[in-house]
mmCIF file with all atom_site columns, C-alpha atoms and ligand atoms in Angstrom:
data_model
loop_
_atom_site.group_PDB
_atom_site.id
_atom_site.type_symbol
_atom_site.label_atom_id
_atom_site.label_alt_id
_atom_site.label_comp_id
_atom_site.label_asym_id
_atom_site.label_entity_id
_atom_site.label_seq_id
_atom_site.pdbx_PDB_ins_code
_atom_site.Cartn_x
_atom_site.Cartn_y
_atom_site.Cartn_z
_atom_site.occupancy
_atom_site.B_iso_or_equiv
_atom_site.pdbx_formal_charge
_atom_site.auth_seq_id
_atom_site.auth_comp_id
_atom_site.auth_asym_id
_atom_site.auth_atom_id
_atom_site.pdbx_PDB_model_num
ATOM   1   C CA  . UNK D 1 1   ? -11.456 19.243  6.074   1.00 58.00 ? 1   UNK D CA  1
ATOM   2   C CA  . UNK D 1 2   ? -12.460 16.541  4.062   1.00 65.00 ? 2   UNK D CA  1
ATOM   3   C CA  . UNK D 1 3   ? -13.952 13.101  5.589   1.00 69.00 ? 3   UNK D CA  1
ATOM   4   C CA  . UNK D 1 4   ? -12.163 10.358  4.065   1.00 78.00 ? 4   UNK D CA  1
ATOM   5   C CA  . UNK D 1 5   ? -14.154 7.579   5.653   1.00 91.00 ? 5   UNK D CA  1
ATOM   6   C CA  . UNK D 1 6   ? -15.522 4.309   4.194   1.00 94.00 ? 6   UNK D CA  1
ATOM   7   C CA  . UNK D 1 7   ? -18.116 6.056   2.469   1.00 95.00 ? 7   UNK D CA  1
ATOM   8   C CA  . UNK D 1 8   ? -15.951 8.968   0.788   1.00 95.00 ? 8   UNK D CA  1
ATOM   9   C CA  . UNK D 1 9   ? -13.816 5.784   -0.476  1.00 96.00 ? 9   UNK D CA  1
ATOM   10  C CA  . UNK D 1 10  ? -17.235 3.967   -1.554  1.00 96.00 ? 10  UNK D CA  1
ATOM   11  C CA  . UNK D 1 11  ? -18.213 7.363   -3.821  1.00 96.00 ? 11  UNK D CA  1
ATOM   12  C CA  . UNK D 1 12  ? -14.577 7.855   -5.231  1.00 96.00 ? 12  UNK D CA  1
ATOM   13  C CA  . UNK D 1 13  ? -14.958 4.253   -7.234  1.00 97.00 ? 13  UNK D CA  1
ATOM   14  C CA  . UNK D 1 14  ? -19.220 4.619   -7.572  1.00 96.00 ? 14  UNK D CA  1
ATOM   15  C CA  . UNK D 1 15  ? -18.254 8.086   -9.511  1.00 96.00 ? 15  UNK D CA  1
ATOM   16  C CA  . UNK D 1 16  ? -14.775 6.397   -11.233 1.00 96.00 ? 16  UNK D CA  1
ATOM   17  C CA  . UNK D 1 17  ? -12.798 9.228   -9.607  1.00 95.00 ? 17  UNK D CA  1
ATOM   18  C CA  . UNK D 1 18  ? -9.796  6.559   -9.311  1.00 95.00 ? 18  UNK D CA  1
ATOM   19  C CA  . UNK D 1 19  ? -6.872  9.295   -10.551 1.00 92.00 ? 19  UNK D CA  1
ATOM   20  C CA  . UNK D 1 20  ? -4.575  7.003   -8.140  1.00 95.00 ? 20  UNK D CA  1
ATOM   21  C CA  . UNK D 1 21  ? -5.250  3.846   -10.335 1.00 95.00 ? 21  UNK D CA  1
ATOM   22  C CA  . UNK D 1 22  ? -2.608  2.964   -12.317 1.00 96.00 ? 22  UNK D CA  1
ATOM   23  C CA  . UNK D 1 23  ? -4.028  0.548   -13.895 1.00 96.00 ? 23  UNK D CA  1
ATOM   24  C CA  . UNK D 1 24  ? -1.112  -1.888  -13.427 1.00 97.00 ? 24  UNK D CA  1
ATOM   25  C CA  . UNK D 1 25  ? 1.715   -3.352  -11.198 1.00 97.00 ? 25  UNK D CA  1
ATOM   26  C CA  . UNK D 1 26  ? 3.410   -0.306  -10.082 1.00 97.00 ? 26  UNK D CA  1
ATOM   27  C CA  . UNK D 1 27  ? 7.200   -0.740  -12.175 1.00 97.00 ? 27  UNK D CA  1
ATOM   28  C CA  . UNK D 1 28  ? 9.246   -0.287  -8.766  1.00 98.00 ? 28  UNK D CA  1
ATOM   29  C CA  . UNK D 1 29  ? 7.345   -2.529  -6.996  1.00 98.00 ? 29  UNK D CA  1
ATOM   30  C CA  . UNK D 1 30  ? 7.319   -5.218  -9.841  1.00 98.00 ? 30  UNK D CA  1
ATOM   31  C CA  . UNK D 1 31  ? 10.881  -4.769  -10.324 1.00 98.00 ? 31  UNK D CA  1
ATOM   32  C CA  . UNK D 1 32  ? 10.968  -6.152  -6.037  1.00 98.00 ? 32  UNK D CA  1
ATOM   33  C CA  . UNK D 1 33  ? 8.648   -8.429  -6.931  1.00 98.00 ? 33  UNK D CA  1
ATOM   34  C CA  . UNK D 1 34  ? 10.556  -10.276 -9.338  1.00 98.00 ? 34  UNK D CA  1
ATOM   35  C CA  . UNK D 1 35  ? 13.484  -10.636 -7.125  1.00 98.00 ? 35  UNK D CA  1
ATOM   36  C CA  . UNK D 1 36  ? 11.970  -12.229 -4.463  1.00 98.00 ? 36  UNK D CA  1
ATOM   37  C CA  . UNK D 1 37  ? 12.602  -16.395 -4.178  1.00 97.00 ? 37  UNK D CA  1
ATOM   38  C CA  . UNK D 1 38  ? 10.744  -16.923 -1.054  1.00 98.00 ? 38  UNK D CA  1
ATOM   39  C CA  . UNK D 1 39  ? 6.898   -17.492 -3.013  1.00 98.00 ? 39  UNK D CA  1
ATOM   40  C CA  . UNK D 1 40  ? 5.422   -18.609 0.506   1.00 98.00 ? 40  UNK D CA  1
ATOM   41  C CA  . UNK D 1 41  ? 5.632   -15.188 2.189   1.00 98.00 ? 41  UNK D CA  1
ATOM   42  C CA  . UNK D 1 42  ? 2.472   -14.086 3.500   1.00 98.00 ? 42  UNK D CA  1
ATOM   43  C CA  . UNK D 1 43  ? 2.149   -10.546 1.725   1.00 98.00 ? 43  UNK D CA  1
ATOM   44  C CA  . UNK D 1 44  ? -0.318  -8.009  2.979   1.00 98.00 ? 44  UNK D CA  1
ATOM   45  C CA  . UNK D 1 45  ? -1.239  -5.199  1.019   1.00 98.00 ? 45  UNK D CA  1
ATOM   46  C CA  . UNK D 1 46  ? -3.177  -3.111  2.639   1.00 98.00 ? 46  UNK D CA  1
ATOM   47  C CA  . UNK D 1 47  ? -5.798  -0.041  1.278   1.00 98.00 ? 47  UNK D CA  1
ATOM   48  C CA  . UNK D 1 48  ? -5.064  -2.371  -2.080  1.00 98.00 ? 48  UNK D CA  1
ATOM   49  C CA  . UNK D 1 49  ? -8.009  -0.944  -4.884  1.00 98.00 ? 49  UNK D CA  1
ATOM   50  C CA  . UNK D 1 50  ? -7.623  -2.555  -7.514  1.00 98.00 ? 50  UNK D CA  1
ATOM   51  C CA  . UNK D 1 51  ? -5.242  -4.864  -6.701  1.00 98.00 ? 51  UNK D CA  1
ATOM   52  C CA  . UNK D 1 52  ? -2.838  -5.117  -9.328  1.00 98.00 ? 52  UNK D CA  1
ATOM   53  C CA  . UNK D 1 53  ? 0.057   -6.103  -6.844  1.00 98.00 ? 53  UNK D CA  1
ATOM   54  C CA  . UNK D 1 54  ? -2.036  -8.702  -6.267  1.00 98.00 ? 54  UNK D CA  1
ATOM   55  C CA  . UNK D 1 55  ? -2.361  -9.860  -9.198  1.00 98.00 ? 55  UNK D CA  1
ATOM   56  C CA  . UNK D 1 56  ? 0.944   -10.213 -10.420 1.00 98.00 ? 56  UNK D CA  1
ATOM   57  C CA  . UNK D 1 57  ? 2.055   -11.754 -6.818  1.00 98.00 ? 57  UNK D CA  1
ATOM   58  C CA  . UNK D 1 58  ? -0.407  -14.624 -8.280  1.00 98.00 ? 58  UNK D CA  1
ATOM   59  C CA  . UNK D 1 59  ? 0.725   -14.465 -11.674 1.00 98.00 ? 59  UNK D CA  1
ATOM   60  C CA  . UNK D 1 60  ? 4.172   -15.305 -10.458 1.00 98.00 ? 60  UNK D CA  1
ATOM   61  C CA  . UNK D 1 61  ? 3.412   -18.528 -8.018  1.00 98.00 ? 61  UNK D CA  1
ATOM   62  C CA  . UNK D 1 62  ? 2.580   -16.289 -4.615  1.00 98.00 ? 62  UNK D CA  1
ATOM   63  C CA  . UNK D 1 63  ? 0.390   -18.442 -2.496  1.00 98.00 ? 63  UNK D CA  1
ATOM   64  C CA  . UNK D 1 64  ? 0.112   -16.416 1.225   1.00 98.00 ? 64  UNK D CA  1
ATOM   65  C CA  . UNK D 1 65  ? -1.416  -12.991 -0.414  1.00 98.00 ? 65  UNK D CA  1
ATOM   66  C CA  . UNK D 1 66  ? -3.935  -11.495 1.791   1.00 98.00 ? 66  UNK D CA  1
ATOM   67  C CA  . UNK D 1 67  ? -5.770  -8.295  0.747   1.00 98.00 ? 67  UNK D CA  1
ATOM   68  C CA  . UNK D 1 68  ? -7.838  -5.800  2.288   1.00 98.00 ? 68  UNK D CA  1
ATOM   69  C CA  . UNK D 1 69  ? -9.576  -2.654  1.685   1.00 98.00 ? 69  UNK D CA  1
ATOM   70  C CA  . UNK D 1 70  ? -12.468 -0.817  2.919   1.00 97.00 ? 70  UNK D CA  1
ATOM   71  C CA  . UNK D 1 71  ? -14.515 0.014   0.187   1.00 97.00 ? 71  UNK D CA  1
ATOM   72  C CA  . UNK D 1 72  ? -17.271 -2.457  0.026   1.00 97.00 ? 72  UNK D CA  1
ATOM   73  C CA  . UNK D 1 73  ? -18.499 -1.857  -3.721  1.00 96.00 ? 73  UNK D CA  1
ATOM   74  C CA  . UNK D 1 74  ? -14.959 -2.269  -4.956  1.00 98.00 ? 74  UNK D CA  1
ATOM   75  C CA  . UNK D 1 75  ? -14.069 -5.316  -2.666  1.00 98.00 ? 75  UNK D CA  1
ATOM   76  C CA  . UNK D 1 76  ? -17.431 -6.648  -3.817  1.00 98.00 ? 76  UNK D CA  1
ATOM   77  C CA  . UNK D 1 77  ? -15.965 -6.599  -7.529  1.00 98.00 ? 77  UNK D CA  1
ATOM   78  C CA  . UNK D 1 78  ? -12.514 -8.172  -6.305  1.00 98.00 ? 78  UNK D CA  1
ATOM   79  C CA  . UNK D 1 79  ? -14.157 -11.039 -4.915  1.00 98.00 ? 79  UNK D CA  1
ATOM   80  C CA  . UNK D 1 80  ? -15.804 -11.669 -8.321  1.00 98.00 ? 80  UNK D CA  1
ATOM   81  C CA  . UNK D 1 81  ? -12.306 -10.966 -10.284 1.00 97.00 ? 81  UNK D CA  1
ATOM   82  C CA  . UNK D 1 82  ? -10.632 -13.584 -7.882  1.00 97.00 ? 82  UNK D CA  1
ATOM   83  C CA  . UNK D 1 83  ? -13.165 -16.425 -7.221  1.00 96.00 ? 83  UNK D CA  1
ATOM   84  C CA  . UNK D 1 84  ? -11.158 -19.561 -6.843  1.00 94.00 ? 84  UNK D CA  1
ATOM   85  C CA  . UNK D 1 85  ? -8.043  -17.855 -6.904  1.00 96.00 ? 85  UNK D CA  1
ATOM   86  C CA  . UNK D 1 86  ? -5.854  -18.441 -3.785  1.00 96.00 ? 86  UNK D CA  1
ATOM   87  C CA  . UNK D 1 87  ? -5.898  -15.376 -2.270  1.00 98.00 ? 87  UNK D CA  1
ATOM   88  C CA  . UNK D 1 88  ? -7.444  -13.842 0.893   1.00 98.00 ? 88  UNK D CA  1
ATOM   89  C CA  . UNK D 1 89  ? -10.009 -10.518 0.243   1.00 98.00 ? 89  UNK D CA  1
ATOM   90  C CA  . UNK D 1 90  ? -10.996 -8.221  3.176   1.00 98.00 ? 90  UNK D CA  1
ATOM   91  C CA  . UNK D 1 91  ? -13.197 -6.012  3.383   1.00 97.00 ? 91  UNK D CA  1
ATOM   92  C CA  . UNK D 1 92  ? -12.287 -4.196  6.462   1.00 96.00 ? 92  UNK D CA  1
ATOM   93  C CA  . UNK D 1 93  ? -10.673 -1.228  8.326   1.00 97.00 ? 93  UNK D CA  1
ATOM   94  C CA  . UNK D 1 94  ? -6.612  -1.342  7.829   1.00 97.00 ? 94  UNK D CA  1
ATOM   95  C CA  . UNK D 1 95  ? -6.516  0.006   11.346  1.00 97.00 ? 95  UNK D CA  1
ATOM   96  C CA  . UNK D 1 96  ? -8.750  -2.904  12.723  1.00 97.00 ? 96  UNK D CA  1
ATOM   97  C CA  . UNK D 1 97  ? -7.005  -5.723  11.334  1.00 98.00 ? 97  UNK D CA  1
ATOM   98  C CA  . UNK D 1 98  ? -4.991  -8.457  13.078  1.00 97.00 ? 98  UNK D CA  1
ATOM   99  C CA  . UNK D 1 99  ? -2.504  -10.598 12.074  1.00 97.00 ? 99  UNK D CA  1
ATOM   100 C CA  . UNK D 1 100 ? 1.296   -11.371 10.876  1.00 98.00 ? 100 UNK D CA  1
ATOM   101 C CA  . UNK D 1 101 ? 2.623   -11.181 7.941   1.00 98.00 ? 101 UNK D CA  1
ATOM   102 C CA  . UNK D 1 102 ? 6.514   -11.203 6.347   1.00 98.00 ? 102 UNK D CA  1
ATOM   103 C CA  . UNK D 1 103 ? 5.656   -8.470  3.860   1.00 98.00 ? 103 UNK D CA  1
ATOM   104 C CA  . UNK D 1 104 ? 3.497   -5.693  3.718   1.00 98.00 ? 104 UNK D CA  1
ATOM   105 C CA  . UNK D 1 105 ? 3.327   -4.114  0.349   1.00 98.00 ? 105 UNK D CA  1
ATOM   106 C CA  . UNK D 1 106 ? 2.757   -0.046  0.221   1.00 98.00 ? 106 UNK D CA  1
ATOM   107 C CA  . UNK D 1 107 ? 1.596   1.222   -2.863  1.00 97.00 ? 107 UNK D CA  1
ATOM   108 C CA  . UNK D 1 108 ? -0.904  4.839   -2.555  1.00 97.00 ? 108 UNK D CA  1
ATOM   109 C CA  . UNK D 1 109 ? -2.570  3.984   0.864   1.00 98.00 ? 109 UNK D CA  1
ATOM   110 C CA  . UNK D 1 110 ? 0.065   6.122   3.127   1.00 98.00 ? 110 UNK D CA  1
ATOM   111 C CA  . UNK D 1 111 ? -0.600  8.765   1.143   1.00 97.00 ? 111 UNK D CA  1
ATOM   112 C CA  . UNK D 1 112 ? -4.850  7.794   1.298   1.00 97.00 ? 112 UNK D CA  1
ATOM   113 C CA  . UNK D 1 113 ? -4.604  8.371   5.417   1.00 96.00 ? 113 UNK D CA  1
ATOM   114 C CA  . UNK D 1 114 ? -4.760  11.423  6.675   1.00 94.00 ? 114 UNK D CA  1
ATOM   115 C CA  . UNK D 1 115 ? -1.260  12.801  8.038   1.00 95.00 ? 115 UNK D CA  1
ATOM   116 C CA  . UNK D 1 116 ? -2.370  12.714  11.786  1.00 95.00 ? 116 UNK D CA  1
ATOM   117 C CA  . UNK D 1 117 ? -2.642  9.170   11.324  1.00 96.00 ? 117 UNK D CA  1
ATOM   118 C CA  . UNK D 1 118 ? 0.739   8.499   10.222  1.00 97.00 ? 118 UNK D CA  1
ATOM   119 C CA  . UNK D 1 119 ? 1.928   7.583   13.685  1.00 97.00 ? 119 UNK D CA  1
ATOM   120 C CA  . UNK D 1 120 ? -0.533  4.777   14.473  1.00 98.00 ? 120 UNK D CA  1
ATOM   121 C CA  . UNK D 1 121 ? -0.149  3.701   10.698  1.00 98.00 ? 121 UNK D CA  1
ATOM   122 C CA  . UNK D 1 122 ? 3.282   3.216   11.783  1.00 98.00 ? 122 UNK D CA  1
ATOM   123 C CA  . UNK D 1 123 ? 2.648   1.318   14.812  1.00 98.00 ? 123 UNK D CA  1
ATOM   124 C CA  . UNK D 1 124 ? 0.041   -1.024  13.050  1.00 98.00 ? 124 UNK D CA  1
ATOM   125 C CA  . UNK D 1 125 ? 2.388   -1.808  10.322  1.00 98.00 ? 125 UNK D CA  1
ATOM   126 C CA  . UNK D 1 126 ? 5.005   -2.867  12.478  1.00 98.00 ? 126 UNK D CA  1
ATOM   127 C CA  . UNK D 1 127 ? 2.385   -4.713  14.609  1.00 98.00 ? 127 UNK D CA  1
ATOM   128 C CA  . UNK D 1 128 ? 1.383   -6.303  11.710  1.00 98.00 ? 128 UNK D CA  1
ATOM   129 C CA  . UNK D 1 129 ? 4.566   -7.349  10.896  1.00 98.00 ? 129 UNK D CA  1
ATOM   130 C CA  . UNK D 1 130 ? 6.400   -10.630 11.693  1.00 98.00 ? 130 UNK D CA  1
ATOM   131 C CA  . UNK D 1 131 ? 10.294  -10.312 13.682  1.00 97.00 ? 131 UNK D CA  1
ATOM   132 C CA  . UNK D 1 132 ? 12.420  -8.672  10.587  1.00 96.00 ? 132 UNK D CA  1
ATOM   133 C CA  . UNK D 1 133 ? 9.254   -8.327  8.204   1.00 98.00 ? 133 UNK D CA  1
ATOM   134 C CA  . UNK D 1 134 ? 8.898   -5.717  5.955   1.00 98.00 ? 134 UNK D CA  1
ATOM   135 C CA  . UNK D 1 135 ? 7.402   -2.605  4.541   1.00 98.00 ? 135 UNK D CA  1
ATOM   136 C CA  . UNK D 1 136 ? 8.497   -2.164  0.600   1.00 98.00 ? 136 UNK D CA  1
ATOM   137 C CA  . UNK D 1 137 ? 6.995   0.021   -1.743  1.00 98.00 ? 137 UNK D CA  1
ATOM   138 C CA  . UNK D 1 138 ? 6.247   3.860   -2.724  1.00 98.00 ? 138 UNK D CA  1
ATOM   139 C CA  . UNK D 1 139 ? 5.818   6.849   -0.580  1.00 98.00 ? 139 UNK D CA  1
ATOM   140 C CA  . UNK D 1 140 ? 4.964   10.094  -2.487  1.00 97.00 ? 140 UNK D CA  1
ATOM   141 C CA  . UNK D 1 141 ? 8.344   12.425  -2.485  1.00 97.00 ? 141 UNK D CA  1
ATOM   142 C CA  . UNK D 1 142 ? 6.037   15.610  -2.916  1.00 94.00 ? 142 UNK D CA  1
ATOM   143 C CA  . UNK D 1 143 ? 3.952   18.065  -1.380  1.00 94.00 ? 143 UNK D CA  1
ATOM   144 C CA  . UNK D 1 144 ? 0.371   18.524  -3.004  1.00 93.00 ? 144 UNK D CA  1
ATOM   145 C CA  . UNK D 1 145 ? -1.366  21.859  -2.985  1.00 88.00 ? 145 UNK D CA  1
ATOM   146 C CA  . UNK D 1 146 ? -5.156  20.487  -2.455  1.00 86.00 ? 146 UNK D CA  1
ATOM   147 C CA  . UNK D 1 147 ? -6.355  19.388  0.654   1.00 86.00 ? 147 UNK D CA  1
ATOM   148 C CA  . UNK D 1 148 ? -5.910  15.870  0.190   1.00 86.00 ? 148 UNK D CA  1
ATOM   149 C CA  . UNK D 1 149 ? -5.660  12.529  -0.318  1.00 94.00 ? 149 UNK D CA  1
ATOM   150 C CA  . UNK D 1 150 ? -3.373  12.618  -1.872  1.00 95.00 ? 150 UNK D CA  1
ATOM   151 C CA  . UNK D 1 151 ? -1.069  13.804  1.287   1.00 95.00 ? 151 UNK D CA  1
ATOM   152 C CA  . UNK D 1 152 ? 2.373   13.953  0.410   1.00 96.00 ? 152 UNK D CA  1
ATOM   153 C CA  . UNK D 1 153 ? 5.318   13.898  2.280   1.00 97.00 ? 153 UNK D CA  1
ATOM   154 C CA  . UNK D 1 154 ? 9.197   13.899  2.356   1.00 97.00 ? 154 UNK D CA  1
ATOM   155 C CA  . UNK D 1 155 ? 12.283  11.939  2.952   1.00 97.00 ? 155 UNK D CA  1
ATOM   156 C CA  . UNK D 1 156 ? 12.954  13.551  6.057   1.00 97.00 ? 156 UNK D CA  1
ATOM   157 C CA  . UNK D 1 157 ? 9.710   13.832  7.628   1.00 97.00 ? 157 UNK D CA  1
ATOM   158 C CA  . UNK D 1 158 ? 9.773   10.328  6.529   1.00 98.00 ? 158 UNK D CA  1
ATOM   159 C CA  . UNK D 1 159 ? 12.916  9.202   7.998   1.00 98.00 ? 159 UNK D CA  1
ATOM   160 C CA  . UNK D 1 160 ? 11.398  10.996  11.173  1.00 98.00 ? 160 UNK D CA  1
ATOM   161 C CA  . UNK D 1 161 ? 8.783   8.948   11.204  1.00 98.00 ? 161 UNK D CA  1
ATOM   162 C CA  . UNK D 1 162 ? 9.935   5.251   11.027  1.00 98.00 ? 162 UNK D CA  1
ATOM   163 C CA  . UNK D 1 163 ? 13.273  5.115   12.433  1.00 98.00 ? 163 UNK D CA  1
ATOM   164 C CA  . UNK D 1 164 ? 12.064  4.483   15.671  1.00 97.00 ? 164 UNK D CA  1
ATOM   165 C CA  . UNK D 1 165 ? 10.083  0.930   14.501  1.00 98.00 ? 165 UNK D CA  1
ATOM   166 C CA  . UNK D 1 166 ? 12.413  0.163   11.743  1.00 98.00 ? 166 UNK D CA  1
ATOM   167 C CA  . UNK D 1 167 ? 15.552  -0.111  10.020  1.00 98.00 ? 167 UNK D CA  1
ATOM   168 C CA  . UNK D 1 168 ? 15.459  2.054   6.825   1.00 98.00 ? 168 UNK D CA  1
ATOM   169 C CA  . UNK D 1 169 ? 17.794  -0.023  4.617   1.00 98.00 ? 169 UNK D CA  1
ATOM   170 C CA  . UNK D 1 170 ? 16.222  1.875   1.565   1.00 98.00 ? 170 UNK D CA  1
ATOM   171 C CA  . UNK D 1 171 ? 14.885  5.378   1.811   1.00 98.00 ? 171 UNK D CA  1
ATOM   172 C CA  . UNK D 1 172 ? 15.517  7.216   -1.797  1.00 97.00 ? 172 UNK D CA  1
ATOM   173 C CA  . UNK D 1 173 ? 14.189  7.974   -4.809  1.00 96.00 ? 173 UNK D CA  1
ATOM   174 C CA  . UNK D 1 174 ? 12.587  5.501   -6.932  1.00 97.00 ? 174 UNK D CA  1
ATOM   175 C CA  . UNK D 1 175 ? 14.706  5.257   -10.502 1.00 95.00 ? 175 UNK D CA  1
ATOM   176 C CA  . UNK D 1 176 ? 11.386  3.227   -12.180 1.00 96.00 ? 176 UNK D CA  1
ATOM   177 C CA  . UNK D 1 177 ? 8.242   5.159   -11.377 1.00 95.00 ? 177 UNK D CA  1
ATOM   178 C CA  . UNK D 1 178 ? 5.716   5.606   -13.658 1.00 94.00 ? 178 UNK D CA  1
ATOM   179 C CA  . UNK D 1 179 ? 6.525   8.488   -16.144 1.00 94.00 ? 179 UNK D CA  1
ATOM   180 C CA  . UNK D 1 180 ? 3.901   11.023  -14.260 1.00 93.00 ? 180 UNK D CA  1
ATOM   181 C CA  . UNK D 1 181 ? 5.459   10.108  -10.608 1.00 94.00 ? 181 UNK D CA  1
ATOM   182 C CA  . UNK D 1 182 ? 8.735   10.205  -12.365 1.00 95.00 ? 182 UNK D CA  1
ATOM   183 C CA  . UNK D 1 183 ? 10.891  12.055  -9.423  1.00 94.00 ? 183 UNK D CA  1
ATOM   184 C CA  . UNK D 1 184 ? 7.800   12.622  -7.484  1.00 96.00 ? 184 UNK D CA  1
ATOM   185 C CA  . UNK D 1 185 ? 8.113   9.057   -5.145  1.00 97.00 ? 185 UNK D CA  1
ATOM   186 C CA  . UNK D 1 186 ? 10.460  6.860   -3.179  1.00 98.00 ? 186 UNK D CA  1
ATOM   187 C CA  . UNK D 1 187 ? 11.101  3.777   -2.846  1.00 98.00 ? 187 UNK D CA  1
ATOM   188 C CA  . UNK D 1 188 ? 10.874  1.967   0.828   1.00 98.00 ? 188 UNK D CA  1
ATOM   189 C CA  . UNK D 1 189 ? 12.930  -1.127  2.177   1.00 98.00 ? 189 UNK D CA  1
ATOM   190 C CA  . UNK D 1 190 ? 11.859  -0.731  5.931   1.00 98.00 ? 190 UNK D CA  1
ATOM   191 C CA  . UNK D 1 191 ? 12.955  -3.890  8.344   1.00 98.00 ? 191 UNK D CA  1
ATOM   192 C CA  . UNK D 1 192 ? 10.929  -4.050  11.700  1.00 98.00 ? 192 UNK D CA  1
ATOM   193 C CA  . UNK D 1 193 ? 13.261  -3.997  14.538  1.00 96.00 ? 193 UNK D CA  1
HETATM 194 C C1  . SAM X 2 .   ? -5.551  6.092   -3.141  1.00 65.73 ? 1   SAM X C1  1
HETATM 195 S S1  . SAM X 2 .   ? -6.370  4.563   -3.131  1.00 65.73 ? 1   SAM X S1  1
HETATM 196 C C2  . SAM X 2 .   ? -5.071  3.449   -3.619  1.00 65.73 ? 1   SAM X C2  1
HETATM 197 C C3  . SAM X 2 .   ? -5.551  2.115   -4.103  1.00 65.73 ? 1   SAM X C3  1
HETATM 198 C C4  . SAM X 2 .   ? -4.441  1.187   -4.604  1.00 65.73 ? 1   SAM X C4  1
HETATM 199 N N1  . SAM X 2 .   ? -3.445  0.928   -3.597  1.00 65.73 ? 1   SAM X N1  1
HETATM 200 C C5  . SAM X 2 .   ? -3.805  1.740   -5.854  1.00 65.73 ? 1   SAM X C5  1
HETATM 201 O O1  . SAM X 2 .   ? -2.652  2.198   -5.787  1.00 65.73 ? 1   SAM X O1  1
HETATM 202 O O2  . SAM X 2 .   ? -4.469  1.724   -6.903  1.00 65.73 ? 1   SAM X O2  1
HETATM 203 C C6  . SAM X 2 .   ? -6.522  4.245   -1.392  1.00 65.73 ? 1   SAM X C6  1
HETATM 204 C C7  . SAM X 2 .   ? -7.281  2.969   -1.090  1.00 65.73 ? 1   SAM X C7  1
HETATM 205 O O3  . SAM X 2 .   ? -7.282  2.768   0.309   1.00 65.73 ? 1   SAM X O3  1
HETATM 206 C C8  . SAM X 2 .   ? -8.572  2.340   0.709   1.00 65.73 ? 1   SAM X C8  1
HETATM 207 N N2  . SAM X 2 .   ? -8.692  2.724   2.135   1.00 65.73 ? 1   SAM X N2  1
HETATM 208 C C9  . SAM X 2 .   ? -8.774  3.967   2.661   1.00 65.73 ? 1   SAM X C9  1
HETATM 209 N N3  . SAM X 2 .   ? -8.821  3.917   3.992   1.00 65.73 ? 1   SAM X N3  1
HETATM 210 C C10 . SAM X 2 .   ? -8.745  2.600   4.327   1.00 65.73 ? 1   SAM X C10 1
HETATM 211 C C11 . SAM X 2 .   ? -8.716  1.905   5.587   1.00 65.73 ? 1   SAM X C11 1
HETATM 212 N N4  . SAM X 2 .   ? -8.780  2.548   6.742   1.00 65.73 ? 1   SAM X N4  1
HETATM 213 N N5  . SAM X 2 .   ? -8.624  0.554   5.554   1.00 65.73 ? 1   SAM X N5  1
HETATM 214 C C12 . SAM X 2 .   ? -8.552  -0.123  4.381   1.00 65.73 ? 1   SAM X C12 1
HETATM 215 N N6  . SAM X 2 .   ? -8.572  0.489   3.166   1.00 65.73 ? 1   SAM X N6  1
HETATM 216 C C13 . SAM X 2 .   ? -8.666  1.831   3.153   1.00 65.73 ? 1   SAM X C13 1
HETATM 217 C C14 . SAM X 2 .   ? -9.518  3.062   -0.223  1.00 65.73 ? 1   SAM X C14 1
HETATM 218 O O4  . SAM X 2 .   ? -10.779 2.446   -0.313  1.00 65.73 ? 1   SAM X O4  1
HETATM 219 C C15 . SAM X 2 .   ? -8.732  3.001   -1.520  1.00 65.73 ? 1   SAM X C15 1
HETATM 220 O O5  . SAM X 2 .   ? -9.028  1.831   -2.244  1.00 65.73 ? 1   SAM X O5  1
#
């Protein structure tokens, strides 16, 4: 089994193996994005590379964005891309952090943990999360034959998962992935209860 520590992070983006990096605003997630009014929501998105969530929350007026990820090397280069840009950059442990938030924005870090950590992933979400906050974004809808990350999951094991935290008012496949995710991910709408 592979560690997938702070280091094993650090050497993925020191040797550019970022396969994960879409190099842009996930579509499903943008598509959310757009609909949302509110622009003072403090947004977390957590495990958050390169950021590009990020960048189009700013793009579009967001002013409560926090960020965090634990790569030092790569949050060393975010703090350069966003100097004087009102956003907050951690460089820190997901499963450390403390706060509250209204939104917490998933996009490739579930799927970055390994699966016995699921559970307390859940748990610091939803601790994370303000009364009827939020977890929106993508959750891999596939099973991947290496040892990952990428771990994937289903809708059940899923649905198994979270219920007990949250209410899943959106659980299904996402109609706007990326063409190579196309019918590979879903798309989350998870309330805290
Ligand atoms: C698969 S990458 C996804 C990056 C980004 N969300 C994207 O889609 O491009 C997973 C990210 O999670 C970060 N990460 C892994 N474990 C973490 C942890 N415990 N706390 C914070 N970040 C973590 C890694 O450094 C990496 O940037």
């Amino acid at each position: 089994m592979k560690a997938t520590d702070k280091t094993y992070w650090e050497n993925r983006y020191a040797e550019h193996q970022t396969g994960w990096d879409l190099g842009q605003c996930a579509p499903p997630l943008q598509a959310y994005i757009d609909q949302l009014e509110n622009k003072e929501l403090s947004i977390l998105i957590p495990g958050c590379g390169r950021a590009y969530e990020a960048s189009y929350l700013l793009a579009n007026g967001f002013t409560q964005v926090t960020i965090i990820d634990i790569a030092e090397n790569l949050v060393a280069q975010l703090q350069q891309q966003f100097e004087h840009r009102p956003i907050k950059i951690l460089k820190a442990d997901f499963f450390s952090l403390e706060g509250s938030f209204d939104l917490i924005l998933e996009q490739t870090f579930f799927c970055a943990i390994r699966p016995e950590q699921r559970k307390t992933y859940v748990n610091k979400v939803a601790e994370l999360l303000k009364p009827q906050g939020k977890l929106v974004g993508l959750l891999f809808d596939k099973q991947f034959e290496a040892d990952g990350p990428p771990f994937g999951g289903s809708i059940a094991e899923y649905e198994e998962l979270f219920k007990g935290k949250f209410d899943l008012r959106k659980l299904e496949k996402a109609y706007n992935s990326i063409k190579p995710r196309q019918n590979a991910e879903v798309f989350i709408n998870f309330i805290k209860k």
